[in-house]
PDB file of C-alpha atoms in Angstrom:
ATOM      1  CA  MET A  98     113.581 -68.889 -26.128  1.00 87.00           C
ATOM      2  CA  PRO A  99     111.121 -69.877 -23.303  1.00 96.00           C
ATOM      3  CA  ARG A 100     111.354 -73.236 -21.340  1.00 98.00           C
ATOM      4  CA  TYR A 101     108.257 -75.119 -20.495  1.00 98.00           C
ATOM      5  CA  ARG A 102     107.549 -77.530 -17.773  1.00 98.00           C
ATOM      6  CA  ALA A 103     104.633 -80.029 -18.308  1.00 98.00           C
ATOM      7  CA  THR A 104     103.278 -82.729 -16.203  1.00 98.00           C
ATOM      8  CA  VAL A 105     102.484 -85.974 -18.078  1.00 98.00           C
ATOM      9  CA  GLU A 106     100.233 -88.936 -17.539  1.00 98.00           C
ATOM     10  CA  TYR A 107     100.641 -92.107 -19.666  1.00 98.00           C
ATOM     11  CA  ASP A 108      99.662 -95.754 -19.874  1.00 98.00           C
ATOM     12  CA  GLY A 109     103.082 -97.486 -20.240  1.00 97.00           C
ATOM     13  CA  SER A 110     101.733-100.715 -21.745  1.00 95.00           C
ATOM     14  CA  ALA A 111     101.384 -98.676 -25.041  1.00 94.00           C
ATOM     15  CA  TYR A 112     105.019 -98.024 -25.138  1.00 97.00           C
ATOM     16  CA  ASN A 113     108.408 -99.458 -25.372  1.00 96.00           C
ATOM     17  CA  GLY A 114     109.492 -97.320 -22.329  1.00 96.00           C
ATOM     18  CA  PHE A 115     109.931 -93.484 -22.117  1.00 97.00           C
ATOM     19  CA  GLN A 116     113.058 -92.910 -23.949  1.00 94.00           C
ATOM     20  CA  ALA A 117     112.973 -92.488 -27.665  1.00 92.00           C
ATOM     21  CA  GLN A 118     114.179 -95.294 -29.828  1.00 91.00           C
ATOM     22  CA  ALA A 119     114.141 -95.530 -33.479  1.00 89.00           C
ATOM     23  CA  GLY A 120     111.245 -97.568 -34.968  1.00 90.00           C
ATOM     24  CA  GLN A 121     109.671 -98.163 -31.468  1.00 95.00           C
ATOM     25  CA  PRO A 122     106.646 -96.382 -29.888  1.00 97.00           C
ATOM     26  CA  THR A 123     107.795 -94.368 -26.863  1.00 98.00           C
ATOM     27  CA  VAL A 124     106.433 -91.643 -24.615  1.00 98.00           C
ATOM     28  CA  GLN A 125     109.343 -89.314 -25.610  1.00 98.00           C
ATOM     29  CA  GLY A 126     108.624 -90.013 -29.164  1.00 97.00           C
ATOM     30  CA  ALA A 127     104.993 -89.259 -28.910  1.00 98.00           C
ATOM     31  CA  ILE A 128     105.432 -85.892 -27.184  1.00 98.00           C
ATOM     32  CA  GLU A 129     108.202 -84.771 -29.396  1.00 98.00           C
ATOM     33  CA  THR A 130     106.205 -85.742 -32.425  1.00 97.00           C
ATOM     34  CA  ALA A 131     103.232 -83.806 -31.164  1.00 98.00           C
ATOM     35  CA  ILE A 132     105.529 -80.691 -30.536  1.00 98.00           C
ATOM     36  CA  THR A 133     106.636 -80.759 -34.221  1.00 98.00           C
ATOM     37  CA  ALA A 134     103.134 -81.120 -35.440  1.00 97.00           C
ATOM     38  CA  PHE A 135     102.129 -78.122 -33.304  1.00 97.00           C
ATOM     39  CA  CYS A 136     104.937 -75.653 -34.085  1.00 96.00           C
ATOM     40  CA  GLY A 137     107.070 -77.219 -36.683  1.00 95.00           C
ATOM     41  CA  GLU A 138     110.069 -77.437 -34.270  1.00 94.00           C
ATOM     42  CA  THR A 139     112.194 -80.435 -33.701  1.00 95.00           C
ATOM     43  CA  VAL A 140     113.113 -80.502 -29.996  1.00 96.00           C
ATOM     44  CA  ARG A 141     114.390 -83.079 -27.425  1.00 96.00           C
ATOM     45  CA  ILE A 142     112.546 -83.052 -24.124  1.00 98.00           C
ATOM     46  CA  ALA A 143     114.150 -83.810 -20.697  1.00 97.00           C
ATOM     47  CA  ALA A 144     112.303 -86.047 -18.410  1.00 98.00           C
ATOM     48  CA  ALA A 145     112.334 -86.335 -14.611  1.00 97.00           C
ATOM     49  CA  GLY A 146     112.667 -90.199 -14.933  1.00 93.00           C
ATOM     50  CA  ARG A 147     113.114 -92.606 -18.006  1.00 92.00           C
ATOM     51  CA  THR A 148     110.616 -95.294 -17.117  1.00 95.00           C
ATOM     52  CA  ASP A 149     110.791 -98.640 -18.481  1.00 95.00           C
ATOM     53  CA  THR A 150     108.584-100.520 -20.948  1.00 95.00           C
ATOM     54  CA  GLY A 151     105.141-101.143 -19.363  1.00 96.00           C
ATOM     55  CA  VAL A 152     105.601 -98.624 -16.404  1.00 98.00           C
ATOM     56  CA  HIS A 153     103.126 -95.978 -16.053  1.00 98.00           C
ATOM     57  CA  ALA A 154     102.914 -92.490 -14.857  1.00 98.00           C
ATOM     58  CA  THR A 155     100.477 -90.103 -13.382  1.00 98.00           C
ATOM     59  CA  GLY A 156     102.994 -87.411 -12.517  1.00 98.00           C
ATOM     60  CA  GLN A 157     105.964 -87.504 -14.906  1.00 98.00           C
ATOM     61  CA  VAL A 158     107.697 -84.217 -15.544  1.00 98.00           C
ATOM     62  CA  VAL A 159     109.254 -83.034 -18.698  1.00 98.00           C
ATOM     63  CA  SER A 160     110.851 -79.827 -19.939  1.00 98.00           C
ATOM     64  CA  PHE A 161     111.668 -78.323 -23.244  1.00 98.00           C
ATOM     65  CA  ASP A 162     112.493 -75.021 -25.056  1.00 97.00           C
ATOM     66  CA  LEU A 163     110.502 -73.627 -28.006  1.00 97.00           C
ATOM     67  CA  ASP A 164     111.700 -70.596 -30.278  1.00 96.00           C
ATOM     68  CA  LYS A 165     108.439 -68.807 -29.962  1.00 94.00           C
ATOM     69  CA  ALA A 166     106.762 -67.688 -26.647  1.00 95.00           C
ATOM     70  CA  TRP A 167     103.485 -69.455 -26.807  1.00 97.00           C
ATOM     71  CA  PRO A 168     101.061 -69.294 -23.927  1.00 97.00           C
ATOM     72  CA  ALA A 169     101.558 -72.281 -21.667  1.00 98.00           C
ATOM     73  CA  ARG A 170      97.997 -73.253 -21.959  1.00 98.00           C
ATOM     74  CA  THR A 171      98.024 -73.163 -25.819  1.00 98.00           C
ATOM     75  CA  VAL A 172     101.033 -75.373 -25.689  1.00 98.00           C
ATOM     76  CA  MET A 173      99.316 -77.955 -23.417  1.00 98.00           C
ATOM     77  CA  ASN A 174      96.008 -78.009 -25.515  1.00 98.00           C
ATOM     78  CA  ALA A 175      97.930 -78.317 -28.791  1.00 98.00           C
ATOM     79  CA  LEU A 176      99.958 -81.238 -27.630  1.00 98.00           C
ATOM     80  CA  ASN A 177      96.948 -82.984 -26.310  1.00 98.00           C
ATOM     81  CA  ALA A 178      95.078 -82.318 -29.651  1.00 98.00           C
ATOM     82  CA  HIS A 179      98.003 -83.870 -31.529  1.00 98.00           C
ATOM     83  CA  MET A 180      98.127 -86.934 -29.037  1.00 98.00           C
ATOM     84  CA  VAL A 181      94.461 -87.671 -29.041  1.00 97.00           C
ATOM     85  CA  GLU A 182      95.207 -91.085 -30.518  1.00 96.00           C
ATOM     86  CA  GLN A 183      98.117 -91.799 -28.005  1.00 97.00           C
ATOM     87  CA  ALA A 184      97.997 -93.113 -24.451  1.00 98.00           C
ATOM     88  CA  THR A 185      99.681 -90.035 -23.224  1.00 98.00           C
ATOM     89  CA  ALA A 186      98.211 -86.602 -21.957  1.00 98.00           C
ATOM     90  CA  ILE A 187      99.614 -83.413 -20.775  1.00 98.00           C
ATOM     91  CA  LEU A 188      97.997 -82.459 -17.404  1.00 98.00           C
ATOM     92  CA  ASP A 189      99.454 -79.041 -17.042  1.00 98.00           C
ATOM     93  CA  CYS A 190     101.958 -76.620 -18.419  1.00 98.00           C
ATOM     94  CA  VAL A 191     103.872 -73.700 -17.228  1.00 98.00           C
ATOM     95  CA  VAL A 192     106.804 -71.404 -18.321  1.00 98.00           C
ATOM     96  CA  VAL A 193     109.997 -71.855 -16.047  1.00 97.00           C
ATOM     97  CA  ASP A 194     113.351 -70.210 -15.720  1.00 96.00           C
ATOM     98  CA  ASP A 195     115.967 -71.088 -18.407  1.00 95.00           C
ATOM     99  CA  ASP A 196     118.096 -72.909 -15.900  1.00 95.00           C
ATOM    100  CA  TRP A 197     115.264 -75.096 -14.501  1.00 98.00           C
ATOM    101  CA  HIS A 198     115.544 -78.734 -15.846  1.00 97.00           C
ATOM    102  CA  ALA A 199     113.104 -81.620 -15.375  1.00 98.00           C
ATOM    103  CA  ARG A 200     115.762 -84.158 -14.334  1.00 97.00           C
ATOM    104  CA  PHE A 201     118.485 -82.100 -12.671  1.00 97.00           C
ATOM    105  CA  SER A 202     116.192 -79.805 -10.643  1.00 97.00           C
ATOM    106  CA  ALA A 203     114.372 -82.565  -9.056  1.00 97.00           C
ATOM    107  CA  VAL A 204     114.908 -83.328  -5.365  1.00 97.00           C
ATOM    108  CA  GLY A 205     112.648 -86.287  -4.971  1.00 98.00           C
ATOM    109  CA  ARG A 206     110.645 -89.018  -6.941  1.00 98.00           C
ATOM    110  CA  ARG A 207     107.604 -90.918  -5.844  1.00 98.00           C
ATOM    111  CA  TYR A 208     106.308 -94.405  -7.132  1.00 98.00           C
ATOM    112  CA  LEU A 209     103.244 -96.357  -6.415  1.00 98.00           C
ATOM    113  CA  TYR A 210     103.001-100.017  -6.959  1.00 98.00           C
ATOM    114  CA  ARG A 211      99.568-101.626  -7.299  1.00 98.00           C
ATOM    115  CA  ILE A 212      98.911-105.223  -6.683  1.00 98.00           C
ATOM    116  CA  LEU A 213      95.522-106.778  -7.259  1.00 98.00           C
ATOM    117  CA  ASN A 214      95.248-109.238  -4.181  1.00 98.00           C
ATOM    118  CA  ARG A 215      92.232-111.409  -4.877  1.00 98.00           C
ATOM    119  CA  PRO A 216      91.540-114.847  -6.510  1.00 97.00           C
ATOM    120  CA  GLY A 217      89.972-113.503  -9.613  1.00 97.00           C
ATOM    121  CA  ARG A 218      92.150-112.065 -12.393  1.00 97.00           C
ATOM    122  CA  PRO A 219      91.823-108.446 -13.457  1.00 97.00           C
ATOM    123  CA  ALA A 220      89.630-107.571 -16.436  1.00 97.00           C
ATOM    124  CA  LEU A 221      89.382-103.610 -16.229  1.00 96.00           C
ATOM    125  CA  ASP A 222      92.788-103.050 -14.884  1.00 96.00           C
ATOM    126  CA  ARG A 223      94.587-105.662 -16.995  1.00 95.00           C
ATOM    127  CA  GLY A 224      98.071-104.447 -17.553  1.00 95.00           C
ATOM    128  CA  ARG A 225      97.768-101.867 -14.772  1.00 97.00           C
ATOM    129  CA  VAL A 226      98.284-104.085 -11.699  1.00 98.00           C
ATOM    130  CA  TRP A 227     100.135-107.172 -10.589  1.00 98.00           C
ATOM    131  CA  HIS A 228      97.833-110.043  -9.935  1.00 98.00           C
ATOM    132  CA  VAL A 229      98.827-111.853  -6.815  1.00 98.00           C
ATOM    133  CA  LYS A 230      96.183-114.369  -5.741  1.00 98.00           C
ATOM    134  CA  GLY A 231      97.682-115.648  -2.347  1.00 97.00           C
ATOM    135  CA  ASP A 232      96.694-113.467   0.710  1.00 97.00           C
ATOM    136  CA  LEU A 233      99.220-110.948   1.317  1.00 98.00           C
ATOM    137  CA  ASP A 234     100.296-110.135   4.994  1.00 98.00           C
ATOM    138  CA  VAL A 235     100.459-106.295   4.943  1.00 98.00           C
ATOM    139  CA  ALA A 236     101.958-106.095   8.501  1.00 98.00           C
ATOM    140  CA  ALA A 237     104.657-108.470   7.772  1.00 98.00           C
ATOM    141  CA  MET A 238     105.463-106.434   4.409  1.00 98.00           C
ATOM    142  CA  ASN A 239     105.546-103.174   6.361  1.00 98.00           C
ATOM    143  CA  ALA A 240     107.995-104.747   8.904  1.00 98.00           C
ATOM    144  CA  ALA A 241     110.328-105.757   6.115  1.00 98.00           C
ATOM    145  CA  ALA A 242     109.893-102.484   4.205  1.00 98.00           C
ATOM    146  CA  ALA A 243     111.152-100.637   7.347  1.00 98.00           C
ATOM    147  CA  HIS A 244     114.571-102.351   6.820  1.00 98.00           C
ATOM    148  CA  LEU A 245     114.841-100.528   3.361  1.00 98.00           C
ATOM    149  CA  VAL A 246     114.338 -96.909   4.690  1.00 98.00           C
ATOM    150  CA  GLY A 247     117.555 -94.894   5.069  1.00 98.00           C
ATOM    151  CA  ARG A 248     120.969 -94.972   3.224  1.00 98.00           C
ATOM    152  CA  HIS A 249     121.906 -98.338   2.022  1.00 98.00           C
ATOM    153  CA  ASP A 250     123.944-100.208  -0.642  1.00 98.00           C
ATOM    154  CA  PHE A 251     121.127-101.563  -2.742  1.00 98.00           C
ATOM    155  CA  THR A 252     123.177-103.767  -4.947  1.00 97.00           C
ATOM    156  CA  THR A 253     120.796-106.604  -4.245  1.00 98.00           C
ATOM    157  CA  PHE A 254     117.803-104.664  -5.675  1.00 98.00           C
ATOM    158  CA  ARG A 255     119.766-103.142  -8.603  1.00 97.00           C
ATOM    159  CA  ASP A 256     119.496-104.335 -11.971  1.00 94.00           C
ATOM    160  CA  ALA A 257     122.514-105.922 -13.583  1.00 89.00           C
ATOM    161  CA  GLY A 258     122.352-103.334 -16.385  1.00 88.00           C
ATOM    162  CA  CYS A 259     122.160-100.303 -14.179  1.00 89.00           C
ATOM    163  CA  GLN A 260     124.498 -97.467 -15.130  1.00 88.00           C
ATOM    164  CA  ALA A 261     124.355 -95.531 -11.896  1.00 90.00           C
ATOM    165  CA  ALA A 262     127.838 -94.620 -10.511  1.00 92.00           C
ATOM    166  CA  SER A 263     127.032 -95.996  -7.078  1.00 95.00           C
ATOM    167  CA  PRO A 264     124.507 -98.622  -5.645  1.00 96.00           C
ATOM    168  CA  GLU A 265     124.133 -96.468  -2.425  1.00 97.00           C
ATOM    169  CA  LYS A 266     120.746 -94.497  -2.362  1.00 97.00           C
ATOM    170  CA  THR A 267     118.720 -93.069   0.414  1.00 98.00           C
ATOM    171  CA  LEU A 268     115.160 -94.397   0.583  1.00 98.00           C
ATOM    172  CA  ASP A 269     112.894 -91.743   2.201  1.00 98.00           C
ATOM    173  CA  LEU A 270     109.803 -93.831   2.254  1.00 98.00           C
ATOM    174  CA  ALA A 271     108.710 -97.515   2.075  1.00 98.00           C
ATOM    175  CA  HIS A 272     105.168 -98.048   3.168  1.00 98.00           C
ATOM    176  CA  VAL A 273     102.623-100.949   2.338  1.00 98.00           C
ATOM    177  CA  GLU A 274      98.800-100.481   2.869  1.00 98.00           C
ATOM    178  CA  ARG A 275      95.700-102.329   1.868  1.00 98.00           C
ATOM    179  CA  ALA A 276      93.004-100.533  -0.300  1.00 97.00           C
ATOM    180  CA  GLY A 277      90.179-102.942  -0.645  1.00 96.00           C
ATOM    181  CA  ASP A 278      91.259-105.829  -2.990  1.00 97.00           C
ATOM    182  CA  GLU A 279      94.556-103.994  -3.652  1.00 98.00           C
ATOM    183  CA  VAL A 280      97.775-103.714  -1.856  1.00 98.00           C
ATOM    184  CA  HIS A 281      99.676-100.532  -2.582  1.00 98.00           C
ATOM    185  CA  LEU A 282     103.458-100.054  -2.095  1.00 98.00           C
ATOM    186  CA  HIS A 283     104.750 -96.494  -1.698  1.00 98.00           C
ATOM    187  CA  PHE A 284     108.306 -95.479  -2.350  1.00 98.00           C
ATOM    188  CA  ALA A 285     110.112 -92.090  -2.267  1.00 98.00           C
ATOM    189  CA  ALA A 286     113.626 -91.183  -2.807  1.00 98.00           C
ATOM    190  CA  ARG A 287     115.793 -88.413  -4.345  1.00 97.00           C
ATOM    191  CA  SER A 288     116.566 -90.903  -7.023  1.00 96.00           C
ATOM    192  CA  PHE A 289     116.434 -94.660  -7.740  1.00 97.00           C
ATOM    193  CA  LEU A 290     118.534 -97.488  -9.346  1.00 96.00           C
ATOM    194  CA  HIS A 291     117.380 -99.211 -12.318  1.00 95.00           C
ATOM    195  CA  ARG A 292     114.523-101.450 -11.499  1.00 96.00           C
ATOM    196  CA  GLN A 293     115.006-100.934  -7.803  1.00 98.00           C
ATOM    197  CA  VAL A 294     111.331-100.402  -6.945  1.00 98.00           C
ATOM    198  CA  ARG A 295     110.301-103.568  -8.967  1.00 98.00           C
ATOM    199  CA  SER A 296     112.927-105.598  -7.372  1.00 98.00           C
ATOM    200  CA  MET A 297     111.944-104.360  -3.919  1.00 98.00           C
ATOM    201  CA  THR A 298     108.409-105.016  -4.568  1.00 98.00           C
ATOM    202  CA  GLY A 299     109.006-108.615  -5.763  1.00 98.00           C
ATOM    203  CA  SER A 300     111.021-109.383  -2.450  1.00 98.00           C
ATOM    204  CA  LEU A 301     108.353-107.765  -0.253  1.00 98.00           C
ATOM    205  CA  VAL A 302     105.696-109.909  -1.893  1.00 98.00           C
ATOM    206  CA  GLN A 303     107.817-112.907  -0.799  1.00 98.00           C
ATOM    207  CA  VAL A 304     107.380-111.757   2.632  1.00 98.00           C
ATOM    208  CA  GLY A 305     103.697-110.965   2.309  1.00 98.00           C
ATOM    209  CA  LEU A 306     103.206-114.682   1.018  1.00 98.00           C
ATOM    210  CA  GLY A 307     105.003-116.109   4.035  1.00 98.00           C
ATOM    211  CA  ARG A 308     107.910-117.464   2.122  1.00 98.00           C
ATOM    212  CA  TRP A 309     110.369-114.919   3.681  1.00 98.00           C
ATOM    213  CA  SER A 310     110.494-113.270   7.027  1.00 98.00           C
ATOM    214  CA  PRO A 311     111.100-109.528   7.465  1.00 98.00           C
ATOM    215  CA  ASP A 312     114.573-110.436   8.664  1.00 98.00           C
ATOM    216  CA  ASP A 313     115.085-112.498   5.348  1.00 98.00           C
ATOM    217  CA  LEU A 314     114.610-109.297   3.552  1.00 98.00           C
ATOM    218  CA  LYS A 315     117.001-107.525   5.596  1.00 98.00           C
ATOM    219  CA  GLY A 316     119.497-110.366   4.960  1.00 98.00           C
ATOM    220  CA  ALA A 317     118.907-110.046   1.199  1.00 98.00           C
ATOM    221  CA  LEU A 318     119.674-106.206   1.605  1.00 98.00           C
ATOM    222  CA  ASP A 319     122.736-106.769   3.711  1.00 98.00           C
ATOM    223  CA  ALA A 320     124.257-109.487   1.111  1.00 98.00           C
ATOM    224  CA  ARG A 321     124.690-106.733  -1.325  1.00 97.00           C
ATOM    225  CA  ASP A 322     124.300-109.420  -4.020  1.00 97.00           C
ATOM    226  CA  ARG A 323     121.942-109.475  -6.929  1.00 97.00           C
ATOM    227  CA  ALA A 324     121.502-113.146  -6.541  1.00 97.00           C
ATOM    228  CA  ALA A 325     119.809-112.557  -3.144  1.00 98.00           C
ATOM    229  CA  CYS A 326     116.960-110.552  -4.607  1.00 97.00           C
ATOM    230  CA  GLY A 327     113.505-112.230  -4.916  1.00 97.00           C
ATOM    231  CA  PRO A 328     111.643-112.405  -8.196  1.00 97.00           C
ATOM    232  CA  VAL A 329     111.406-108.933  -9.819  1.00 98.00           C
ATOM    233  CA  ALA A 330     107.720-107.737  -9.853  1.00 98.00           C
ATOM    234  CA  PRO A 331     106.336-107.124 -13.426  1.00 98.00           C
ATOM    235  CA  SER A 332     106.191-103.593 -14.877  1.00 97.00           C
ATOM    236  CA  ASP A 333     102.284-103.675 -14.968  1.00 96.00           C
ATOM    237  CA  GLY A 334     101.684-102.294 -11.438  1.00 98.00           C
ATOM    238  CA  LEU A 335     104.361 -99.480 -11.352  1.00 98.00           C
ATOM    239  CA  TYR A 336     103.531 -95.822 -11.468  1.00 98.00           C
ATOM    240  CA  LEU A 337     105.595 -92.818 -11.341  1.00 98.00           C
ATOM    241  CA  THR A 338     103.165 -90.649  -9.171  1.00 98.00           C
ATOM    242  CA  GLY A 339     105.169 -87.430  -8.654  1.00 98.00           C
ATOM    243  CA  VAL A 340     108.188 -85.537  -8.854  1.00 98.00           C
ATOM    244  CA  ASP A 341     109.371 -82.964  -6.063  1.00 98.00           C
ATOM    245  CA  TYR A 342     111.245 -79.719  -6.852  1.00 96.00           C
ATOM    246  CA  GLY A 343     112.626 -77.920  -3.818  1.00 84.00           C
TER     247      GLY A 343
END
């Protein structure tokens, strides 16, 4: 029984999150339905991360087993053919060892948050960026983001419904840069708490708008209190861009 690893891209605005839910369109449901249509098998795929409703991906990774040893390129082409009406695409597919797992073999995950920072609203990128009209001070946002790097208790930036065993995480990267009319926030860690990236992003925008100082963000982190978090950024601008495997 061969195991396959696939890299997946999707527009999260078309789905009620990644994880399969009865009666709801999800990324997992779209892929599993395509697998059944391709080879007649009913399988449950594993994913590196279960993204929320509206969150996009350019580098999600999934793994699944099939009874028959199909060529990996055949599997990729077949799934894409059966998802032609879906906002999901398989970017590559390879055969991996039986003990390899999309989630448990991962040693790092990378996210990008896109902010459109101009007066005019988005037309082409509607649903794919967060539109913030006020000028953002990227230098101040970077100074604040530096307080987030390292191992911390991220309770302040943890969703109330998070099921992680501990609020402590090690953030390897938190960097903000301007790219024309957009401001990009880059985050990397082995794993993240539920809505941690959107929570951190919303608070960093408060800094960028001059409503908070970088020290205010540090104070929010040190408070270890969800009430100290700024407004949570919408899902529109968040992308899972890659998963690292040692």
